[in-house]
JSON list of N, CA and C and ligand atoms in Angstrom, two decimals:
[
{"chain": "A", "resi": 1, "resn": "UNK", "atom": "N", "xyz": [-29.01, 89.41, -165.65]},
{"chain": "A", "resi": 1, "resn": "UNK", "atom": "CA", "xyz": [-29.32, 90.17, -166.87]},
{"chain": "A", "resi": 1, "resn": "UNK", "atom": "C", "xyz": [-28.70, 91.57, -166.82]},
{"chain": "A", "resi": 2, "resn": "UNK", "atom": "N", "xyz": [-28.37, 92.07, -165.63]},
{"chain": "A", "resi": 2, "resn": "UNK", "atom": "CA", "xyz": [-27.77, 93.40, -165.56]},
{"chain": "A", "resi": 2, "resn": "UNK", "atom": "C", "xyz": [-28.78, 94.51, -165.67]},
{"chain": "A", "resi": 3, "resn": "UNK", "atom": "N", "xyz": [-28.88, 95.13, -166.85]},
{"chain": "A", "resi": 3, "resn": "UNK", "atom": "CA", "xyz": [-29.78, 96.27, -167.01]},
{"chain": "A", "resi": 3, "resn": "UNK", "atom": "C", "xyz": [-30.88, 95.92, -168.00]},
{"chain": "A", "resi": 4, "resn": "UNK", "atom": "N", "xyz": [-31.98, 96.66, -167.94]},
{"chain": "A", "resi": 4, "resn": "UNK", "atom": "CA", "xyz": [-33.04, 96.41, -168.92]},
{"chain": "A", "resi": 4, "resn": "UNK", "atom": "C", "xyz": [-32.84, 97.28, -170.17]},
{"chain": "A", "resi": 5, "resn": "UNK", "atom": "N", "xyz": [-33.67, 97.00, -171.18]},
{"chain": "A", "resi": 5, "resn": "UNK", "atom": "CA", "xyz": [-33.49, 97.65, -172.48]},
{"chain": "A", "resi": 5, "resn": "UNK", "atom": "C", "xyz": [-33.52, 99.17, -172.38]},
{"chain": "A", "resi": 6, "resn": "UNK", "atom": "N", "xyz": [-34.50, 99.68, -171.63]},
{"chain": "A", "resi": 6, "resn": "UNK", "atom": "CA", "xyz": [-34.65, 101.14, -171.59]},
{"chain": "A", "resi": 6, "resn": "UNK", "atom": "C", "xyz": [-33.41, 101.81, -170.98]},
{"chain": "A", "resi": 7, "resn": "UNK", "atom": "N", "xyz": [-32.79, 101.16, -170.02]},
{"chain": "A", "resi": 7, "resn": "UNK", "atom": "CA", "xyz": [-31.56, 101.73, -169.46]},
{"chain": "A", "resi": 7, "resn": "UNK", "atom": "C", "xyz": [-30.43, 101.65, -170.48]},
{"chain": "A", "resi": 8, "resn": "UNK", "atom": "N", "xyz": [-30.41, 100.56, -171.19]},
{"chain": "A", "resi": 8, "resn": "UNK", "atom": "CA", "xyz": [-29.32, 100.38, -172.16]},
{"chain": "A", "resi": 8, "resn": "UNK", "atom": "C", "xyz": [-29.33, 101.48, -173.22]},
{"chain": "A", "resi": 9, "resn": "UNK", "atom": "N", "xyz": [-30.54, 101.89, -173.64]},
{"chain": "A", "resi": 9, "resn": "UNK", "atom": "CA", "xyz": [-30.61, 102.91, -174.71]},
{"chain": "A", "resi": 9, "resn": "UNK", "atom": "C", "xyz": [-29.94, 104.21, -174.30]},
{"chain": "A", "resi": 10, "resn": "UNK", "atom": "N", "xyz": [-29.92, 104.49, -173.00]},
{"chain": "A", "resi": 10, "resn": "UNK", "atom": "CA", "xyz": [-29.23, 105.70, -172.55]},
{"chain": "A", "resi": 10, "resn": "UNK", "atom": "C", "xyz": [-27.72, 105.61, -172.77]},
{"chain": "A", "resi": 11, "resn": "UNK", "atom": "N", "xyz": [-27.23, 104.40, -172.89]},
{"chain": "A", "resi": 11, "resn": "UNK", "atom": "CA", "xyz": [-25.78, 104.21, -172.98]},
{"chain": "A", "resi": 11, "resn": "UNK", "atom": "C", "xyz": [-25.29, 104.01, -174.40]},
{"chain": "A", "resi": 12, "resn": "UNK", "atom": "N", "xyz": [-26.22, 103.85, -175.35]},
{"chain": "A", "resi": 12, "resn": "UNK", "atom": "CA", "xyz": [-25.79, 103.44, -176.69]},
{"chain": "A", "resi": 12, "resn": "UNK", "atom": "C", "xyz": [-24.80, 104.42, -177.33]},
{"chain": "A", "resi": 13, "resn": "UNK", "atom": "N", "xyz": [-25.09, 105.72, -177.24]},
{"chain": "A", "resi": 13, "resn": "UNK", "atom": "CA", "xyz": [-24.19, 106.66, -177.93]},
{"chain": "A", "resi": 13, "resn": "UNK", "atom": "C", "xyz": [-22.81, 106.68, -177.25]},
{"chain": "A", "resi": 14, "resn": "UNK", "atom": "N", "xyz": [-22.82, 106.56, -175.92]},
{"chain": "A", "resi": 14, "resn": "UNK", "atom": "CA", "xyz": [-21.53, 106.52, -175.21]},
{"chain": "A", "resi": 14, "resn": "UNK", "atom": "C", "xyz": [-20.80, 105.22, -175.49]},
{"chain": "A", "resi": 15, "resn": "UNK", "atom": "N", "xyz": [-21.59, 104.15, -175.63]},
{"chain": "A", "resi": 15, "resn": "UNK", "atom": "CA", "xyz": [-20.99, 102.86, -175.98]},
{"chain": "A", "resi": 15, "resn": "UNK", "atom": "C", "xyz": [-20.26, 102.98, -177.32]},
{"chain": "A", "resi": 16, "resn": "UNK", "atom": "N", "xyz": [-20.91, 103.62, -178.29]},
{"chain": "A", "resi": 16, "resn": "UNK", "atom": "CA", "xyz": [-20.31, 103.77, -179.61]},
{"chain": "A", "resi": 16, "resn": "UNK", "atom": "C", "xyz": [-19.13, 104.75, -179.59]},
{"chain": "A", "resi": 17, "resn": "UNK", "atom": "N", "xyz": [-19.16, 105.67, -178.66]},
{"chain": "A", "resi": 17, "resn": "UNK", "atom": "CA", "xyz": [-18.06, 106.64, -178.53]},
{"chain": "A", "resi": 17, "resn": "UNK", "atom": "C", "xyz": [-16.92, 106.13, -177.66]},
{"chain": "A", "resi": 18, "resn": "UNK", "atom": "N", "xyz": [-17.12, 104.96, -177.06]},
{"chain": "A", "resi": 18, "resn": "UNK", "atom": "CA", "xyz": [-16.12, 104.39, -176.16]},
{"chain": "A", "resi": 18, "resn": "UNK", "atom": "C", "xyz": [-15.87, 105.29, -174.94]},
{"chain": "A", "resi": 19, "resn": "UNK", "atom": "N", "xyz": [-16.91, 105.96, -174.48]},
{"chain": "A", "resi": 19, "resn": "UNK", "atom": "CA", "xyz": [-16.73, 106.82, -173.31]},
{"chain": "A", "resi": 19, "resn": "UNK", "atom": "C", "xyz": [-17.33, 106.20, -172.05]},
{"chain": "A", "resi": 20, "resn": "UNK", "atom": "N", "xyz": [-17.84, 104.98, -172.15]},
{"chain": "A", "resi": 20, "resn": "UNK", "atom": "CA", "xyz": [-18.39, 104.33, -170.96]},
{"chain": "A", "resi": 20, "resn": "UNK", "atom": "C", "xyz": [-17.26, 103.82, -170.07]},
{"chain": "A", "resi": 21, "resn": "UNK", "atom": "N", "xyz": [-17.53, 103.79, -168.76]},
{"chain": "A", "resi": 21, "resn": "UNK", "atom": "CA", "xyz": [-16.62, 103.12, -167.84]},
{"chain": "A", "resi": 21, "resn": "UNK", "atom": "C", "xyz": [-16.58, 101.63, -168.22]},
{"chain": "A", "resi": 22, "resn": "UNK", "atom": "N", "xyz": [-15.44, 101.01, -168.01]},
{"chain": "A", "resi": 22, "resn": "UNK", "atom": "CA", "xyz": [-15.29, 99.59, -168.35]},
{"chain": "A", "resi": 22, "resn": "UNK", "atom": "C", "xyz": [-16.40, 98.74, -167.76]},
{"chain": "A", "resi": 23, "resn": "UNK", "atom": "N", "xyz": [-16.74, 99.01, -166.52]},
{"chain": "A", "resi": 23, "resn": "UNK", "atom": "CA", "xyz": [-17.75, 98.22, -165.82]},
{"chain": "A", "resi": 23, "resn": "UNK", "atom": "C", "xyz": [-19.11, 98.36, -166.52]},
{"chain": "A", "resi": 24, "resn": "UNK", "atom": "N", "xyz": [-19.46, 99.58, -166.87]},
{"chain": "A", "resi": 24, "resn": "UNK", "atom": "CA", "xyz": [-20.74, 99.84, -167.55]},
{"chain": "A", "resi": 24, "resn": "UNK", "atom": "C", "xyz": [-20.72, 99.22, -168.94]},
{"chain": "A", "resi": 25, "resn": "UNK", "atom": "N", "xyz": [-19.61, 99.38, -169.60]},
{"chain": "A", "resi": 25, "resn": "UNK", "atom": "CA", "xyz": [-19.45, 98.84, -170.95]},
{"chain": "A", "resi": 25, "resn": "UNK", "atom": "C", "xyz": [-19.67, 97.32, -170.96]},
{"chain": "A", "resi": 26, "resn": "UNK", "atom": "N", "xyz": [-19.13, 96.67, -169.96]},
{"chain": "A", "resi": 26, "resn": "UNK", "atom": "CA", "xyz": [-19.28, 95.22, -169.84]},
{"chain": "A", "resi": 26, "resn": "UNK", "atom": "C", "xyz": [-20.75, 94.85, -169.65]},
{"chain": "A", "resi": 27, "resn": "UNK", "atom": "N", "xyz": [-21.44, 95.61, -168.82]},
{"chain": "A", "resi": 27, "resn": "UNK", "atom": "CA", "xyz": [-22.86, 95.37, -168.59]},
{"chain": "A", "resi": 27, "resn": "UNK", "atom": "C", "xyz": [-23.64, 95.54, -169.88]},
{"chain": "A", "resi": 28, "resn": "UNK", "atom": "N", "xyz": [-23.32, 96.60, -170.62]},
{"chain": "A", "resi": 28, "resn": "UNK", "atom": "CA", "xyz": [-24.00, 96.86, -171.89]},
{"chain": "A", "resi": 28, "resn": "UNK", "atom": "C", "xyz": [-23.70, 95.73, -172.88]},
{"chain": "A", "resi": 29, "resn": "UNK", "atom": "N", "xyz": [-22.43, 95.34, -172.94]},
{"chain": "A", "resi": 29, "resn": "UNK", "atom": "CA", "xyz": [-22.01, 94.28, -173.86]},
{"chain": "A", "resi": 29, "resn": "UNK", "atom": "C", "xyz": [-22.77, 92.97, -173.57]},
{"chain": "A", "resi": 30, "resn": "UNK", "atom": "N", "xyz": [-22.87, 92.64, -172.29]},
{"chain": "A", "resi": 30, "resn": "UNK", "atom": "CA", "xyz": [-23.57, 91.42, -171.91]},
{"chain": "A", "resi": 30, "resn": "UNK", "atom": "C", "xyz": [-25.03, 91.46, -172.33]},
{"chain": "A", "resi": 31, "resn": "UNK", "atom": "N", "xyz": [-25.64, 92.63, -172.15]},
{"chain": "A", "resi": 31, "resn": "UNK", "atom": "CA", "xyz": [-27.04, 92.77, -172.54]},
{"chain": "A", "resi": 31, "resn": "UNK", "atom": "C", "xyz": [-27.18, 92.60, -174.06]},
{"chain": "A", "resi": 32, "resn": "UNK", "atom": "N", "xyz": [-26.26, 93.24, -174.80]},
{"chain": "A", "resi": 32, "resn": "UNK", "atom": "CA", "xyz": [-26.32, 93.16, -176.27]},
{"chain": "A", "resi": 32, "resn": "UNK", "atom": "C", "xyz": [-26.15, 91.73, -176.77]},
{"chain": "A", "resi": 33, "resn": "UNK", "atom": "N", "xyz": [-25.38, 90.95, -176.02]},
{"chain": "A", "resi": 33, "resn": "UNK", "atom": "CA", "xyz": [-25.13, 89.56, -176.44]},
{"chain": "A", "resi": 33, "resn": "UNK", "atom": "C", "xyz": [-26.40, 88.72, -176.43]},
{"chain": "A", "resi": 34, "resn": "UNK", "atom": "N", "xyz": [-27.34, 89.07, -175.56]},
{"chain": "A", "resi": 34, "resn": "UNK", "atom": "CA", "xyz": [-28.53, 88.22, -175.48]},
{"chain": "A", "resi": 34, "resn": "UNK", "atom": "C", "xyz": [-29.80, 88.92, -175.95]},
{"chain": "A", "resi": 35, "resn": "UNK", "atom": "N", "xyz": [-29.71, 90.20, -176.30]},
{"chain": "A", "resi": 35, "resn": "UNK", "atom": "CA", "xyz": [-30.92, 90.94, -176.65]},
{"chain": "A", "resi": 35, "resn": "UNK", "atom": "C", "xyz": [-30.89, 91.37, -178.12]},
{"chain": "A", "resi": 36, "resn": "UNK", "atom": "N", "xyz": [-31.74, 90.73, -178.92]},
{"chain": "A", "resi": 36, "resn": "UNK", "atom": "CA", "xyz": [-31.76, 91.04, -180.36]},
{"chain": "A", "resi": 36, "resn": "UNK", "atom": "C", "xyz": [-32.25, 92.44, -180.64]},
{"chain": "A", "resi": 37, "resn": "UNK", "atom": "N", "xyz": [-33.20, 92.91, -179.84]},
{"chain": "A", "resi": 37, "resn": "UNK", "atom": "CA", "xyz": [-33.75, 94.25, -180.07]},
{"chain": "A", "resi": 37, "resn": "UNK", "atom": "C", "xyz": [-32.65, 95.30, -179.91]},
{"chain": "A", "resi": 38, "resn": "UNK", "atom": "N", "xyz": [-31.93, 95.20, -178.81]},
{"chain": "A", "resi": 38, "resn": "UNK", "atom": "CA", "xyz": [-30.89, 96.20, -178.56]},
{"chain": "A", "resi": 38, "resn": "UNK", "atom": "C", "xyz": [-29.73, 96.07, -179.55]},
{"chain": "A", "resi": 39, "resn": "UNK", "atom": "N", "xyz": [-29.42, 94.85, -179.96]},
{"chain": "A", "resi": 39, "resn": "UNK", "atom": "CA", "xyz": [-28.38, 94.68, -180.99]},
{"chain": "A", "resi": 39, "resn": "UNK", "atom": "C", "xyz": [-28.79, 95.38, -182.28]},
{"chain": "A", "resi": 40, "resn": "UNK", "atom": "N", "xyz": [-30.06, 95.23, -182.65]},
{"chain": "A", "resi": 40, "resn": "UNK", "atom": "CA", "xyz": [-30.56, 95.87, -183.87]},
{"chain": "A", "resi": 40, "resn": "UNK", "atom": "C", "xyz": [-30.51, 97.39, -183.73]},
{"chain": "A", "resi": 41, "resn": "UNK", "atom": "N", "xyz": [-30.86, 97.86, -182.55]},
{"chain": "A", "resi": 41, "resn": "UNK", "atom": "CA", "xyz": [-30.83, 99.31, -182.31]},
{"chain": "A", "resi": 41, "resn": "UNK", "atom": "C", "xyz": [-29.40, 99.83, -182.37]},
{"chain": "A", "resi": 42, "resn": "UNK", "atom": "N", "xyz": [-28.49, 99.07, -181.79]},
{"chain": "A", "resi": 42, "resn": "UNK", "atom": "CA", "xyz": [-27.09, 99.46, -181.83]},
{"chain": "A", "resi": 42, "resn": "UNK", "atom": "C", "xyz": [-26.61, 99.56, -183.28]},
{"chain": "A", "resi": 43, "resn": "UNK", "atom": "N", "xyz": [-26.96, 98.56, -184.10]},
{"chain": "A", "resi": 43, "resn": "UNK", "atom": "CA", "xyz": [-26.56, 98.58, -185.50]},
{"chain": "A", "resi": 43, "resn": "UNK", "atom": "C", "xyz": [-27.12, 99.79, -186.23]},
{"chain": "A", "resi": 44, "resn": "UNK", "atom": "N", "xyz": [-28.43, 100.06, -186.03]},
{"chain": "A", "resi": 44, "resn": "UNK", "atom": "CA", "xyz": [-29.01, 101.18, -186.78]},
{"chain": "A", "resi": 44, "resn": "UNK", "atom": "C", "xyz": [-28.48, 102.51, -186.27]},
{"chain": "A", "resi": 45, "resn": "UNK", "atom": "N", "xyz": [-28.19, 102.58, -184.98]},
{"chain": "A", "resi": 45, "resn": "UNK", "atom": "CA", "xyz": [-27.62, 103.81, -184.44]},
{"chain": "A", "resi": 45, "resn": "UNK", "atom": "C", "xyz": [-26.22, 104.03, -185.00]},
{"chain": "A", "resi": 46, "resn": "UNK", "atom": "N", "xyz": [-25.46, 102.95, -185.07]},
{"chain": "A", "resi": 46, "resn": "UNK", "atom": "CA", "xyz": [-24.10, 103.06, -185.61]},
{"chain": "A", "resi": 46, "resn": "UNK", "atom": "C", "xyz": [-24.15, 103.50, -187.07]},
{"chain": "A", "resi": 47, "resn": "UNK", "atom": "N", "xyz": [-25.05, 102.90, -187.85]},
{"chain": "A", "resi": 47, "resn": "UNK", "atom": "CA", "xyz": [-25.19, 103.29, -189.26]},
{"chain": "A", "resi": 47, "resn": "UNK", "atom": "C", "xyz": [-25.58, 104.75, -189.40]},
{"chain": "A", "resi": 48, "resn": "UNK", "atom": "N", "xyz": [-26.50, 105.17, -188.54]},
{"chain": "A", "resi": 48, "resn": "UNK", "atom": "CA", "xyz": [-26.95, 106.56, -188.54]},
{"chain": "A", "resi": 48, "resn": "UNK", "atom": "C", "xyz": [-25.79, 107.49, -188.25]},
{"chain": "A", "resi": 49, "resn": "UNK", "atom": "N", "xyz": [-24.97, 107.16, -187.27]},
{"chain": "A", "resi": 49, "resn": "UNK", "atom": "CA", "xyz": [-23.85, 108.01, -186.89]},
{"chain": "A", "resi": 49, "resn": "UNK", "atom": "C", "xyz": [-22.83, 108.07, -188.03]},
{"chain": "A", "resi": 50, "resn": "UNK", "atom": "N", "xyz": [-22.61, 106.94, -188.69]},
{"chain": "A", "resi": 50, "resn": "UNK", "atom": "CA", "xyz": [-21.68, 106.94, -189.83]},
{"chain": "A", "resi": 50, "resn": "UNK", "atom": "C", "xyz": [-22.20, 107.84, -190.94]},
{"chain": "A", "resi": 51, "resn": "UNK", "atom": "N", "xyz": [-23.49, 107.71, -191.25]},
{"chain": "A", "resi": 51, "resn": "UNK", "atom": "CA", "xyz": [-24.11, 108.56, -192.27]},
{"chain": "A", "resi": 51, "resn": "UNK", "atom": "C", "xyz": [-23.96, 110.02, -191.91]},
{"chain": "A", "resi": 52, "resn": "UNK", "atom": "N", "xyz": [-24.28, 110.33, -190.67]},
{"chain": "A", "resi": 52, "resn": "UNK", "atom": "CA", "xyz": [-24.22, 111.71, -190.20]},
{"chain": "A", "resi": 52, "resn": "UNK", "atom": "C", "xyz": [-22.79, 112.22, -190.25]},
{"chain": "A", "resi": 53, "resn": "UNK", "atom": "N", "xyz": [-21.84, 111.38, -189.84]},
{"chain": "A", "resi": 53, "resn": "UNK", "atom": "CA", "xyz": [-20.44, 111.79, -189.83]},
{"chain": "A", "resi": 53, "resn": "UNK", "atom": "C", "xyz": [-19.93, 112.05, -191.25]},
{"chain": "A", "resi": 54, "resn": "UNK", "atom": "N", "xyz": [-20.41, 111.24, -192.20]},
{"chain": "A", "resi": 54, "resn": "UNK", "atom": "CA", "xyz": [-20.00, 111.44, -193.59]},
{"chain": "A", "resi": 54, "resn": "UNK", "atom": "C", "xyz": [-20.40, 112.81, -194.10]},
{"chain": "A", "resi": 55, "resn": "UNK", "atom": "N", "xyz": [-21.51, 113.31, -193.61]},
{"chain": "A", "resi": 55, "resn": "UNK", "atom": "CA", "xyz": [-21.97, 114.63, -194.03]},
{"chain": "A", "resi": 55, "resn": "UNK", "atom": "C", "xyz": [-21.36, 115.74, -193.18]},
{"chain": "A", "resi": 56, "resn": "UNK", "atom": "N", "xyz": [-20.45, 115.37, -192.33]},
{"chain": "A", "resi": 56, "resn": "UNK", "atom": "CA", "xyz": [-19.79, 116.31, -191.44]},
{"chain": "A", "resi": 56, "resn": "UNK", "atom": "C", "xyz": [-20.78, 117.07, -190.55]},
{"chain": "A", "resi": 57, "resn": "UNK", "atom": "N", "xyz": [-21.84, 116.38, -190.19]},
{"chain": "A", "resi": 57, "resn": "UNK", "atom": "CA", "xyz": [-22.78, 116.93, -189.22]},
{"chain": "A", "resi": 57, "resn": "UNK", "atom": "C", "xyz": [-22.71, 116.00, -188.02]},
{"chain": "A", "resi": 58, "resn": "UNK", "atom": "N", "xyz": [-22.40, 116.54, -186.87]},
{"chain": "A", "resi": 58, "resn": "UNK", "atom": "CA", "xyz": [-22.12, 115.66, -185.75]},
{"chain": "A", "resi": 58, "resn": "UNK", "atom": "C", "xyz": [-23.23, 115.60, -184.73]},
{"chain": "A", "resi": 59, "resn": "UNK", "atom": "N", "xyz": [-24.37, 116.15, -185.06]},
{"chain": "A", "resi": 59, "resn": "UNK", "atom": "CA", "xyz": [-25.51, 116.00, -184.16]},
{"chain": "A", "resi": 59, "resn": "UNK", "atom": "C", "xyz": [-26.55, 115.12, -184.82]},
{"chain": "A", "resi": 60, "resn": "UNK", "atom": "N", "xyz": [-27.18, 114.28, -184.01]},
{"chain": "A", "resi": 60, "resn": "UNK", "atom": "CA", "xyz": [-28.25, 113.46, -184.55]},
{"chain": "A", "resi": 60, "resn": "UNK", "atom": "C", "xyz": [-29.42, 114.36, -184.91]},
{"chain": "A", "resi": 61, "resn": "UNK", "atom": "N", "xyz": [-30.21, 113.95, -185.91]},
{"chain": "A", "resi": 61, "resn": "UNK", "atom": "CA", "xyz": [-31.37, 114.76, -186.28]},
{"chain": "A", "resi": 61, "resn": "UNK", "atom": "C", "xyz": [-32.28, 114.99, -185.07]},
{"chain": "A", "resi": 62, "resn": "UNK", "atom": "N", "xyz": [-32.89, 116.16, -185.04]},
{"chain": "A", "resi": 62, "resn": "UNK", "atom": "CA", "xyz": [-33.81, 116.48, -183.97]},
{"chain": "A", "resi": 62, "resn": "UNK", "atom": "C", "xyz": [-34.92, 115.42, -183.91]},
{"chain": "A", "resi": 63, "resn": "UNK", "atom": "N", "xyz": [-35.20, 114.94, -182.72]},
{"chain": "A", "resi": 63, "resn": "UNK", "atom": "CA", "xyz": [-36.26, 113.96, -182.58]},
{"chain": "A", "resi": 63, "resn": "UNK", "atom": "C", "xyz": [-35.82, 112.53, -182.86]},
{"chain": "A", "resi": 64, "resn": "UNK", "atom": "N", "xyz": [-34.56, 112.36, -183.22]},
{"chain": "A", "resi": 64, "resn": "UNK", "atom": "CA", "xyz": [-34.10, 111.02, -183.56]},
{"chain": "A", "resi": 64, "resn": "UNK", "atom": "C", "xyz": [-34.31, 110.04, -182.41]},
{"chain": "A", "resi": 65, "resn": "UNK", "atom": "N", "xyz": [-33.88, 110.41, -181.23]},
{"chain": "A", "resi": 65, "resn": "UNK", "atom": "CA", "xyz": [-33.97, 109.44, -180.14]},
{"chain": "A", "resi": 65, "resn": "UNK", "atom": "C", "xyz": [-35.41, 109.22, -179.70]},
{"chain": "A", "resi": 66, "resn": "UNK", "atom": "N", "xyz": [-36.24, 110.26, -179.81]},
{"chain": "A", "resi": 66, "resn": "UNK", "atom": "CA", "xyz": [-37.66, 110.08, -179.50]},
{"chain": "A", "resi": 66, "resn": "UNK", "atom": "C", "xyz": [-38.30, 109.09, -180.48]},
{"chain": "A", "resi": 67, "resn": "UNK", "atom": "N", "xyz": [-37.97, 109.27, -181.76]},
{"chain": "A", "resi": 67, "resn": "UNK", "atom": "CA", "xyz": [-38.54, 108.34, -182.76]},
{"chain": "A", "resi": 67, "resn": "UNK", "atom": "C", "xyz": [-38.01, 106.94, -182.54]},
{"chain": "A", "resi": 68, "resn": "UNK", "atom": "N", "xyz": [-36.74, 106.85, -182.23]},
{"chain": "A", "resi": 68, "resn": "UNK", "atom": "CA", "xyz": [-36.14, 105.55, -181.97]},
{"chain": "A", "resi": 68, "resn": "UNK", "atom": "C", "xyz": [-36.83, 104.87, -180.80]},
{"chain": "A", "resi": 69, "resn": "UNK", "atom": "N", "xyz": [-37.00, 105.61, -179.72]},
{"chain": "A", "resi": 69, "resn": "UNK", "atom": "CA", "xyz": [-37.62, 105.02, -178.54]},
{"chain": "A", "resi": 69, "resn": "UNK", "atom": "C", "xyz": [-39.08, 104.64, -178.80]},
{"chain": "A", "resi": 70, "resn": "UNK", "atom": "N", "xyz": [-39.77, 105.44, -179.59]},
{"chain": "A", "resi": 70, "resn": "UNK", "atom": "CA", "xyz": [-41.15, 105.11, -179.93]},
{"chain": "A", "resi": 70, "resn": "UNK", "atom": "C", "xyz": [-41.20, 103.81, -180.71]},
{"chain": "A", "resi": 71, "resn": "UNK", "atom": "N", "xyz": [-40.25, 103.64, -181.63]},
{"chain": "A", "resi": 71, "resn": "UNK", "atom": "CA", "xyz": [-40.20, 102.42, -182.42]},
{"chain": "A", "resi": 71, "resn": "UNK", "atom": "C", "xyz": [-39.88, 101.22, -181.54]},
{"chain": "A", "resi": 72, "resn": "UNK", "atom": "N", "xyz": [-38.99, 101.41, -180.61]},
{"chain": "A", "resi": 72, "resn": "UNK", "atom": "CA", "xyz": [-38.63, 100.33, -179.70]},
{"chain": "A", "resi": 72, "resn": "UNK", "atom": "C", "xyz": [-39.83, 99.95, -178.83]},
{"chain": "A", "resi": 73, "resn": "UNK", "atom": "N", "xyz": [-40.54, 100.95, -178.36]},
{"chain": "A", "resi": 73, "resn": "UNK", "atom": "CA", "xyz": [-41.72, 100.67, -177.54]},
{"chain": "A", "resi": 73, "resn": "UNK", "atom": "C", "xyz": [-42.71, 99.80, -178.31]},
{"chain": "A", "resi": 74, "resn": "UNK", "atom": "N", "xyz": [-42.87, 100.10, -179.60]},
{"chain": "A", "resi": 74, "resn": "UNK", "atom": "CA", "xyz": [-43.76, 99.30, -180.43]},
{"chain": "A", "resi": 74, "resn": "UNK", "atom": "C", "xyz": [-43.27, 97.86, -180.52]},
{"chain": "A", "resi": 75, "resn": "UNK", "atom": "N", "xyz": [-41.97, 97.70, -180.68]},
{"chain": "A", "resi": 75, "resn": "UNK", "atom": "CA", "xyz": [-41.43, 96.35, -180.84]},
{"chain": "A", "resi": 75, "resn": "UNK", "atom": "C", "xyz": [-41.52, 95.55, -179.55]},
{"chain": "A", "resi": 76, "resn": "UNK", "atom": "N", "xyz": [-41.52, 96.25, -178.44]},
{"chain": "A", "resi": 76, "resn": "UNK", "atom": "CA", "xyz": [-41.55, 95.55, -177.15]},
{"chain": "A", "resi": 76, "resn": "UNK", "atom": "C", "xyz": [-42.95, 95.19, -176.70]},
{"chain": "A", "resi": 77, "resn": "UNK", "atom": "N", "xyz": [-43.95, 95.80, -177.31]},
{"chain": "A", "resi": 77, "resn": "UNK", "atom": "CA", "xyz": [-45.31, 95.52, -176.87]},
{"chain": "A", "resi": 77, "resn": "UNK", "atom": "C", "xyz": [-46.02, 94.53, -177.78]},
{"chain": "B", "resi": 101, "resn": "ZN", "atom": "ZN1", "xyz": [-32.41, 94.89, -174.77]}
]
């Protein structure tokens, strides 16, 4: 399985930025292939970044990742 969900969330923004090492990227990709929760999170994070980029604001809203993680915790329990 490689890494668990909580570890993967640390890599999502780098995954989307293509700044992960190939080895890490592969691990993340494998996890995403079998984990619906993380795939959904990746999609919503990507959409969020596109929205934010369209407004020419390059930082995620304050508290975004905390709210995201709280939501994920709910889905996992
Ligand atoms: Zn996962």
